[in-house]
């Protein structure tokens, strides 16, 4: 399986500095990285941070989430087919919501080939202290990027007093009690710390990862067909912390699994004319505890 890291954070927070340093560390560890870089504009200003020998895919004029998710899937499929790499790093635009970015990465078409290690959010510590000056929507997204991180980089700490540094850490902990918070300058993060992340658990283990897997993913395989009505009843009882589901569900009376998607409480079923593998990707909090009808 290929390890995947999602780098999140506002424009100017230090994501590209972190990316450059992490790529250096990966190469020094004899790991082959690949990069998907997302830009909102027509020009990819940050691609110069990636060496020519590293496979790179760019997404311009759009967010990696929402309408851009299909493009992201296509880019990942191309990488998996054409390039030999060990670790995929995805630098999302500052306008990307972490859950939607994770959703774009986790397609049932290649879910078994990828292991999402975690969302790493870089936060500008000065901007965090001054967040009340941001427009409401920008402030909300800023806080969501912090809340859903598995690892938080409180960056630009050198610009703050000791009292301000303590305030940043305390208030970030109040927003996200699960993430490890690393105080940084220039977005420096040790590779060993990244490798401890585990947003897609592979097997039971005794050692707890640095993140408590509050936001994680799970791939389930259906072994028996389910009633469509009964499955929708199960969906209606899901907690609000289950954010996304997509994949192919074995449904009674159908020869081929049906395409199923769930987001924000809304359900969509579509007939599938090719016999796809009956697997469903679930994204949310505490997903391992869910009992899925018709599953294993």
C-alpha atoms as a printed R data frame, in Angstrom:
    type eleno elety resid chain resno       x       y       z
1   ATOM     1    CA   UNK     A     1   0.000   0.000   0.000
2   ATOM     2    CA   UNK     A     2   1.044   3.578  -0.639
3   ATOM     3    CA   UNK     A     3   1.135   6.012   2.279
4   ATOM     4    CA   UNK     A     4  -0.785   9.262   1.709
5   ATOM     5    CA   UNK     A     5  -0.453  12.557   3.582
6   ATOM     6    CA   UNK     A     6  -2.803  15.521   3.136
7   ATOM     7    CA   UNK     A     7  -1.253  18.899   3.870
8   ATOM     8    CA   UNK     A     8  -3.874  21.470   4.848
9   ATOM     9    CA   UNK     A     9  -3.745  25.114   5.862
10  ATOM    10    CA   UNK     A    10  -4.490  28.652   4.762
11  ATOM    11    CA   UNK     A    11  -2.530  30.365   2.002
12  ATOM    12    CA   UNK     A    12   0.660  31.732   3.523
13  ATOM    13    CA   UNK     A    13   0.583  29.407   6.540
14  ATOM    14    CA   UNK     A    14   3.776  27.582   5.525
15  ATOM    15    CA   UNK     A    15   2.480  24.471   3.680
16  ATOM    16    CA   UNK     A    16   4.950  24.744   0.809
17  ATOM    17    CA   UNK     A    17   7.909  25.183   3.162
18  ATOM    18    CA   UNK     A    18   6.786  22.059   4.992
19  ATOM    19    CA   UNK     A    19   6.337  20.188   1.699
20  ATOM    20    CA   UNK     A    20   9.848  21.047   0.523
21  ATOM    21    CA   UNK     A    21  11.416  19.864   3.775
22  ATOM    22    CA   UNK     A    22   9.321  16.671   3.969
23  ATOM    23    CA   UNK     A    23  10.240  15.739   0.381
24  ATOM    24    CA   UNK     A    24  13.900  16.176   1.289
25  ATOM    25    CA   UNK     A    25  13.499  13.894   4.312
26  ATOM    26    CA   UNK     A    26  11.656  11.246   2.296
27  ATOM    27    CA   UNK     A    27  14.411  11.117  -0.312
28  ATOM    28    CA   UNK     A    28  17.097  10.928   2.395
29  ATOM    29    CA   UNK     A    29  15.191   7.950   3.837
30  ATOM    30    CA   UNK     A    30  15.277   6.287   0.373
31  ATOM    31    CA   UNK     A    31  11.502   6.645  -0.003
32  ATOM    32    CA   UNK     A    32  10.131   7.669  -3.389
33  ATOM    33    CA   UNK     A    33   7.604  10.534  -3.054
34  ATOM    34    CA   UNK     A    34   4.951  11.698  -5.495
35  ATOM    35    CA   UNK     A    35   3.022  14.973  -5.197
36  ATOM    36    CA   UNK     A    36  -0.406  16.284  -6.133
37  ATOM    37    CA   UNK     A    37  -0.520  20.060  -5.792
38  ATOM    38    CA   UNK     A    38  -3.773  22.000  -5.856
39  ATOM    39    CA   UNK     A    39  -3.951  25.662  -6.886
40  ATOM    40    CA   UNK     A    40  -7.037  27.880  -7.146
41  ATOM    41    CA   UNK     A    41  -5.608  30.001  -9.963
42  ATOM    42    CA   UNK     A    42  -4.453  29.293 -13.500
43  ATOM    43    CA   UNK     A    43  -0.752  29.200 -12.654
44  ATOM    44    CA   UNK     A    44   1.028  26.746 -10.391
45  ATOM    45    CA   UNK     A    45   3.236  29.105  -8.392
46  ATOM    46    CA   UNK     A    46   4.396  26.506  -5.857
47  ATOM    47    CA   UNK     A    47   5.490  23.680  -8.182
48  ATOM    48    CA   UNK     A    48   9.058  24.984  -8.167
49  ATOM    49    CA   UNK     A    49   9.262  23.519  -4.653
50  ATOM    50    CA   UNK     A    50   9.156  20.012  -6.165
51  ATOM    51    CA   UNK     A    51  12.305  18.563  -7.754
52  ATOM    52    CA   UNK     A    52  12.092  17.415 -11.364
53  ATOM    53    CA   UNK     A    53  12.699  13.758 -10.445
54  ATOM    54    CA   UNK     A    54   9.546  13.612  -8.288
55  ATOM    55    CA   UNK     A    55   6.265  12.644 -10.029
56  ATOM    56    CA   UNK     A    56   3.989  15.699  -9.857
57  ATOM    57    CA   UNK     A    57   0.367  16.241 -10.807
58  ATOM    58    CA   UNK     A    58  -1.226  19.690 -10.710
59  ATOM    59    CA   UNK     A    59  -4.837  20.723 -10.244
60  ATOM    60    CA   UNK     A    60  -5.437  24.297 -11.345
61  ATOM    61    CA   UNK     A    61  -8.491  26.548 -11.165
62  ATOM    62    CA   UNK     A    62 -10.382  24.516  -8.630
63  ATOM    63    CA   UNK     A    63 -10.539  22.966  -5.220
64  ATOM    64    CA   UNK     A    64  -9.414  19.381  -4.725
65  ATOM    65    CA   UNK     A    65 -12.726  18.718  -2.998
66  ATOM    66    CA   UNK     A    66 -16.324  18.962  -4.216
67  ATOM    67    CA   UNK     A    67 -16.409  19.251  -8.020
68  ATOM    68    CA   UNK     A    68 -12.680  18.586  -8.228
69  ATOM    69    CA   UNK     A    69 -12.896  15.162  -6.598
70  ATOM    70    CA   UNK     A    70 -13.270  13.357  -9.926
71  ATOM    71    CA   UNK     A    71 -10.142  15.107 -11.216
72  ATOM    72    CA   UNK     A    72  -8.295  14.069  -8.082
73  ATOM    73    CA   UNK     A    73  -9.325  10.445  -8.582
74  ATOM    74    CA   UNK     A    74  -8.090  10.600 -12.174
75  ATOM    75    CA   UNK     A    75  -4.753  12.086 -11.080
76  ATOM    76    CA   UNK     A    76  -4.254   9.395  -8.436
77  ATOM    77    CA   UNK     A    77  -5.181   6.623 -10.871
78  ATOM    78    CA   UNK     A    78  -2.649   7.993 -13.354
79  ATOM    79    CA   UNK     A    79   0.047   8.071 -10.683
80  ATOM    80    CA   UNK     A    80  -0.726   4.523  -9.572
81  ATOM    81    CA   UNK     A    81  -0.596   3.313 -13.168
82  ATOM    82    CA   UNK     A    82   2.363   5.269 -14.509
83  ATOM    83    CA   UNK     A    83   4.727   6.074 -11.629
84  ATOM    84    CA   UNK     A    84   6.701   4.098  -9.092
85  ATOM    85    CA   UNK     A    85   6.404   5.779  -5.693
86  ATOM    86    CA   UNK     A    86   6.149   4.905  -1.990
87  ATOM    87    CA   UNK     A    87   4.531   8.012  -0.505
88  ATOM    88    CA   UNK     A    88   1.947  10.397  -1.970
89  ATOM    89    CA   UNK     A    89   1.826  13.927  -0.582
90  ATOM    90    CA   UNK     A    90  -1.200  16.038  -1.462
91  ATOM    91    CA   UNK     A    91  -0.941  19.753  -0.812
92  ATOM    92    CA   UNK     A    92  -4.486  21.107  -0.808
93  ATOM    93    CA   UNK     A    93  -5.451  24.666  -1.562
94  ATOM    94    CA   UNK     A    94  -6.051  26.898   1.445
95  ATOM    95    CA   UNK     A    95  -9.758  26.865   0.533
96  ATOM    96    CA   UNK     A    96 -10.122  23.092   0.952
97  ATOM    97    CA   UNK     A    97 -12.147  21.614   3.794
98  ATOM    98    CA   UNK     A    98 -10.173  18.660   5.248
99  ATOM    99    CA   UNK     A    99 -13.088  16.201   5.219
100 ATOM   100    CA   UNK     A   100 -13.910  16.950   1.596
101 ATOM   101    CA   UNK     A   101 -10.245  16.678   0.630
102 ATOM   102    CA   UNK     A   102 -10.086  13.278   2.307
103 ATOM   103    CA   UNK     A   103 -13.247  12.266   0.487
104 ATOM   104    CA   UNK     A   104 -11.669  13.203  -2.853
105 ATOM   105    CA   UNK     A   105  -8.670  10.984  -2.125
106 ATOM   106    CA   UNK     A   106 -10.563   7.914  -0.963
107 ATOM   107    CA   UNK     A   107 -12.232   6.463  -4.036
108 ATOM   108    CA   UNK     A   108 -13.497   2.874  -3.788
109 ATOM   109    CA   UNK     A   109 -11.677   2.280  -7.088
110 ATOM   110    CA   UNK     A   110  -8.284   2.303  -5.383
111 ATOM   111    CA   UNK     A   111  -9.046   2.380  -1.655
112 ATOM   112    CA   UNK     A   112  -7.126  -0.838  -1.020
113 ATOM   113    CA   UNK     A   113  -3.991   0.594  -2.615
114 ATOM   114    CA   UNK     A   114  -3.766   3.689  -0.405
115 ATOM   115    CA   UNK     A   115  -3.236   4.152   3.314
116 ATOM   116    CA   UNK     A   116  -4.089   7.678   4.432
117 ATOM   117    CA   UNK     A   117  -1.657   8.435   7.223
118 ATOM   118    CA   UNK     A   118  -3.311  11.666   8.230
119 ATOM   119    CA   UNK     A   119  -4.222  15.296   7.702
120 ATOM   120    CA   UNK     A   120  -1.429  17.670   8.642
121 ATOM   121    CA   UNK     A   121  -2.671  21.222   9.163
122 ATOM   122    CA   UNK     A   122  -0.236  24.121   9.200
123 ATOM   123    CA   UNK     A   123  -1.670  27.085  11.086
124 ATOM   124    CA   UNK     A   124  -0.217  30.593  11.085
125 ATOM   125    CA   UNK     A   125  -0.028  31.259  14.830
126 ATOM   126    CA   UNK     A   126  -0.258  35.036  14.467
127 ATOM   127    CA   UNK     A   127  -3.311  34.707  12.227
128 ATOM   128    CA   UNK     A   128  -4.810  32.294  14.752
129 ATOM   129    CA   UNK     A   129  -4.527  34.902  17.501
130 ATOM   130    CA   UNK     A   130  -6.066  37.503  15.161
131 ATOM   131    CA   UNK     A   131  -8.746  35.163  13.745
132 ATOM   132    CA   UNK     A   132 -11.545  37.442  14.945
133 ATOM   133    CA   UNK     A   133 -10.499  39.875  12.183
134 ATOM   134    CA   UNK     A   134 -11.256  37.314   9.436
135 ATOM   135    CA   UNK     A   135 -14.594  37.245   7.582
136 ATOM   136    CA   UNK     A   136 -16.985  34.739   9.162
137 ATOM   137    CA   UNK     A   137 -16.686  32.098   6.405
138 ATOM   138    CA   UNK     A   138 -12.889  32.272   6.317
139 ATOM   139    CA   UNK     A   139 -12.686  32.035  10.091
140 ATOM   140    CA   UNK     A   140 -15.007  29.028  10.065
141 ATOM   141    CA   UNK     A   141 -12.859  27.214   7.480
142 ATOM   142    CA   UNK     A   142  -9.673  28.111   9.380
143 ATOM   143    CA   UNK     A   143 -11.073  26.522  12.536
144 ATOM   144    CA   UNK     A   144 -12.372  23.463  10.633
145 ATOM   145    CA   UNK     A   145  -8.891  22.862   9.218
146 ATOM   146    CA   UNK     A   146  -7.582  22.878  12.781
147 ATOM   147    CA   UNK     A   147 -10.411  20.771  14.227
148 ATOM   148    CA   UNK     A   148 -10.012  17.888  11.761
149 ATOM   149    CA   UNK     A   149  -6.214  17.656  11.775
150 ATOM   150    CA   UNK     A   150  -4.387  14.559  12.963
151 ATOM   151    CA   UNK     A   151  -1.213  16.596  13.387
152 ATOM   152    CA   UNK     A   152  -1.230  20.364  13.995
153 ATOM   153    CA   UNK     A   153   1.725  22.603  13.218
154 ATOM   154    CA   UNK     A   154   1.468  25.842  15.158
155 ATOM   155    CA   UNK     A   155   3.760  27.637  12.736
156 ATOM   156    CA   UNK     A   156   5.621  30.989  12.891
157 ATOM   157    CA   UNK     A   157   6.042  30.648  16.647
158 ATOM   158    CA   UNK     A   158   9.188  32.795  16.420
159 ATOM   159    CA   UNK     A   159   6.944  35.816  15.778
160 ATOM   160    CA   UNK     A   160   5.152  35.479  19.139
161 ATOM   161    CA   UNK     A   161   5.980  36.202  22.761
162 ATOM   162    CA   UNK     A   162   6.128  33.295  25.212
163 ATOM   163    CA   UNK     A   163   2.708  34.253  26.572
164 ATOM   164    CA   UNK     A   164   1.243  34.346  23.066
165 ATOM   165    CA   UNK     A   165   2.797  30.954  22.279
166 ATOM   166    CA   UNK     A   166   1.158  29.449  25.367
167 ATOM   167    CA   UNK     A   167  -2.192  31.003  24.397
168 ATOM   168    CA   UNK     A   168  -2.009  29.542  20.879
169 ATOM   169    CA   UNK     A   169  -1.321  26.009  22.125
170 ATOM   170    CA   UNK     A   170  -4.004  26.156  24.817
171 ATOM   171    CA   UNK     A   171  -6.690  27.484  22.475
172 ATOM   172    CA   UNK     A   172  -5.791  25.033  19.685
173 ATOM   173    CA   UNK     A   173  -6.076  22.182  22.180
174 ATOM   174    CA   UNK     A   174  -9.540  23.482  23.030
175 ATOM   175    CA   UNK     A   175 -10.554  23.188  19.362
176 ATOM   176    CA   UNK     A   176  -8.879  19.828  18.688
177 ATOM   177    CA   UNK     A   177  -8.232  17.614  21.700
178 ATOM   178    CA   UNK     A   178  -7.040  14.698  19.551
179 ATOM   179    CA   UNK     A   179  -4.193  16.093  17.483
180 ATOM   180    CA   UNK     A   180  -0.569  16.331  18.495
181 ATOM   181    CA   UNK     A   181   0.429  20.022  18.397
182 ATOM   182    CA   UNK     A   182   3.946  20.790  17.230
183 ATOM   183    CA   UNK     A   183   5.282  24.320  17.697
184 ATOM   184    CA   UNK     A   184   7.277  25.146  14.573
185 ATOM   185    CA   UNK     A   185   9.174  27.764  12.638
186 ATOM   186    CA   UNK     A   186   9.313  27.548   8.825
187 ATOM   187    CA   UNK     A   187   7.034  24.490   8.858
188 ATOM   188    CA   UNK     A   188   9.719  22.047  10.007
189 ATOM   189    CA   UNK     A   189   8.308  18.647  10.997
190 ATOM   190    CA   UNK     A   190  10.342  15.462  11.601
191 ATOM   191    CA   UNK     A   191   9.519  12.626   9.209
192 ATOM   192    CA   UNK     A   192   9.398  10.207  12.163
193 ATOM   193    CA   UNK     A   193   6.505  12.189  13.625
194 ATOM   194    CA   UNK     A   194   4.574  12.030  10.354
195 ATOM   195    CA   UNK     A   195   5.137   8.292  10.101
196 ATOM   196    CA   UNK     A   196   3.458   7.764  13.496
197 ATOM   197    CA   UNK     A   197   0.184   9.059  12.087
198 ATOM   198    CA   UNK     A   198  -2.399   6.416  11.268
199 ATOM   199    CA   UNK     A   199  -5.747   7.669   9.968
200 ATOM   200    CA   UNK     A   200  -6.323   4.359   8.165
201 ATOM   201    CA   UNK     A   201  -5.604   1.634  10.729
202 ATOM   202    CA   UNK     A   202  -4.269  -1.562   9.166
203 ATOM   203    CA   UNK     A   203  -4.366  -3.951  12.116
204 ATOM   204    CA   UNK     A   204  -4.948  -3.973  15.878
205 ATOM   205    CA   UNK     A   205  -1.898  -2.846  17.819
206 ATOM   206    CA   UNK     A   206  -0.936  -1.925  21.344
207 ATOM   207    CA   UNK     A   207   0.949   1.306  20.700
208 ATOM   208    CA   UNK     A   208  -1.421   4.234  20.302
209 ATOM   209    CA   UNK     A   209  -0.685   6.545  17.371
210 ATOM   210    CA   UNK     A   210  -0.133  10.222  18.127
211 ATOM   211    CA   UNK     A   211  -3.620  10.900  16.781
212 ATOM   212    CA   UNK     A   212  -6.562   9.143  18.403
213 ATOM   213    CA   UNK     A   213  -8.154   8.532  15.016
214 ATOM   214    CA   UNK     A   214 -11.043  10.914  15.640
215 ATOM   215    CA   UNK     A   215 -11.272  11.399  11.878
216 ATOM   216    CA   UNK     A   216 -10.493   8.201  10.044
217 ATOM   217    CA   UNK     A   217 -11.455   6.015   7.128
218 ATOM   218    CA   UNK     A   218 -12.648   2.456   6.790
219 ATOM   219    CA   UNK     A   219 -13.151   0.202   3.783
220 ATOM   220    CA   UNK     A   220 -15.809  -2.507   4.172
221 ATOM   221    CA   UNK     A   221 -16.588  -5.362   1.791
222 ATOM   222    CA   UNK     A   222 -20.132  -6.707   1.416
223 ATOM   223    CA   UNK     A   223 -20.509 -10.471   1.610
224 ATOM   224    CA   UNK     A   224 -24.306 -10.690   1.445
225 ATOM   225    CA   UNK     A   225 -26.926  -8.539  -0.350
226 ATOM   226    CA   UNK     A   226 -28.888  -6.037   1.729
227 ATOM   227    CA   UNK     A   227 -32.375  -4.633   1.403
228 ATOM   228    CA   UNK     A   228 -32.177  -1.109   0.011
229 ATOM   229    CA   UNK     A   229 -34.877   0.093   2.419
230 ATOM   230    CA   UNK     A   230 -33.186  -1.541   5.406
231 ATOM   231    CA   UNK     A   231 -29.822  -0.064   4.422
232 ATOM   232    CA   UNK     A   232 -31.355   3.419   4.232
233 ATOM   233    CA   UNK     A   233 -32.919   2.877   7.677
234 ATOM   234    CA   UNK     A   234 -29.430   2.090   8.983
235 ATOM   235    CA   UNK     A   235 -28.061   5.241   7.323
236 ATOM   236    CA   UNK     A   236 -30.732   7.399   8.988
237 ATOM   237    CA   UNK     A   237 -29.579   6.177  12.387
238 ATOM   238    CA   UNK     A   238 -25.940   7.080  11.814
239 ATOM   239    CA   UNK     A   239 -24.391   9.709  14.106
240 ATOM   240    CA   UNK     A   240 -23.663  13.153  12.676
241 ATOM   241    CA   UNK     A   241 -19.946  12.355  12.904
242 ATOM   242    CA   UNK     A   242 -20.181  10.063   9.871
243 ATOM   243    CA   UNK     A   243 -19.458  12.555   7.116
244 ATOM   244    CA   UNK     A   244 -19.103  10.611   3.876
245 ATOM   245    CA   UNK     A   245 -19.735   7.184   2.398
246 ATOM   246    CA   UNK     A   246 -19.263   6.084  -1.180
247 ATOM   247    CA   UNK     A   247 -18.830   2.794  -2.953
248 ATOM   248    CA   UNK     A   248 -20.696  -0.172  -4.347
249 ATOM   249    CA   UNK     A   249 -23.352  -1.966  -2.273
250 ATOM   250    CA   UNK     A   250 -24.772  -5.438  -2.879
251 ATOM   251    CA   UNK     A   251 -28.534  -4.832  -3.058
252 ATOM   252    CA   UNK     A   252 -31.201  -7.547  -3.079
253 ATOM   253    CA   UNK     A   253 -32.728  -8.040  -6.532
254 ATOM   254    CA   UNK     A   254 -29.777  -6.480  -8.394
255 ATOM   255    CA   UNK     A   255 -27.291  -8.597 -10.312
256 ATOM   256    CA   UNK     A   256 -24.566  -5.948  -9.952
257 ATOM   257    CA   UNK     A   257 -23.650  -3.814  -6.931
258 ATOM   258    CA   UNK     A   258 -25.227  -0.338  -6.956
259 ATOM   259    CA   UNK     A   259 -23.232   2.865  -6.648
260 ATOM   260    CA   UNK     A   260 -24.039   4.445  -3.281
261 ATOM   261    CA   UNK     A   261 -23.100   7.904  -2.015
262 ATOM   262    CA   UNK     A   262 -23.862   9.645   1.269
263 ATOM   263    CA   UNK     A   263 -23.055  13.207   2.364
264 ATOM   264    CA   UNK     A   264 -24.667  15.667   4.797
265 ATOM   265    CA   UNK     A   265 -27.537  13.252   5.456
266 ATOM   266    CA   UNK     A   266 -28.358  12.902   1.744
267 ATOM   267    CA   UNK     A   267 -28.381   9.503   0.012
268 ATOM   268    CA   UNK     A   268 -27.895   8.750  -3.674
269 ATOM   269    CA   UNK     A   269 -28.253   5.385  -5.451
270 ATOM   270    CA   UNK     A   270 -27.231   4.824  -9.064
271 ATOM   271    CA   UNK     A   271 -27.351   1.603 -11.104
272 ATOM   272    CA   UNK     A   272 -23.969   0.234 -12.149
273 ATOM   273    CA   UNK     A   273 -23.595  -1.595 -15.446
274 ATOM   274    CA   UNK     A   274 -20.206  -3.114 -14.666
275 ATOM   275    CA   UNK     A   275 -19.778  -5.614 -11.864
276 ATOM   276    CA   UNK     A   276 -17.695  -3.543  -9.446
277 ATOM   277    CA   UNK     A   277 -16.147  -4.899  -6.271
278 ATOM   278    CA   UNK     A   278 -18.776  -4.527  -3.495
279 ATOM   279    CA   UNK     A   279 -16.834  -2.168  -1.252
280 ATOM   280    CA   UNK     A   280 -17.809   0.952   0.645
281 ATOM   281    CA   UNK     A   281 -15.505   3.693   1.924
282 ATOM   282    CA   UNK     A   282 -16.637   5.345   5.175
283 ATOM   283    CA   UNK     A   283 -15.179   8.630   6.428
284 ATOM   284    CA   UNK     A   284 -15.919  10.006   9.869
285 ATOM   285    CA   UNK     A   285 -15.180   9.701  13.553
286 ATOM   286    CA   UNK     A   286 -14.956   6.321  15.308
287 ATOM   287    CA   UNK     A   287 -15.797   4.514  12.059
288 ATOM   288    CA   UNK     A   288 -14.299   1.229  13.257
289 ATOM   289    CA   UNK     A   289 -17.133   0.825  15.756
290 ATOM   290    CA   UNK     A   290 -19.886   0.874  13.089
291 ATOM   291    CA   UNK     A   291 -21.777  -2.346  12.403
292 ATOM   292    CA   UNK     A   292 -22.468  -2.248   8.665
293 ATOM   293    CA   UNK     A   293 -25.346  -4.403   7.297
294 ATOM   294    CA   UNK     A   294 -24.202  -7.113   4.893
295 ATOM   295    CA   UNK     A   295 -20.554  -6.551   5.764
296 ATOM   296    CA   UNK     A   296 -17.988  -9.212   6.691
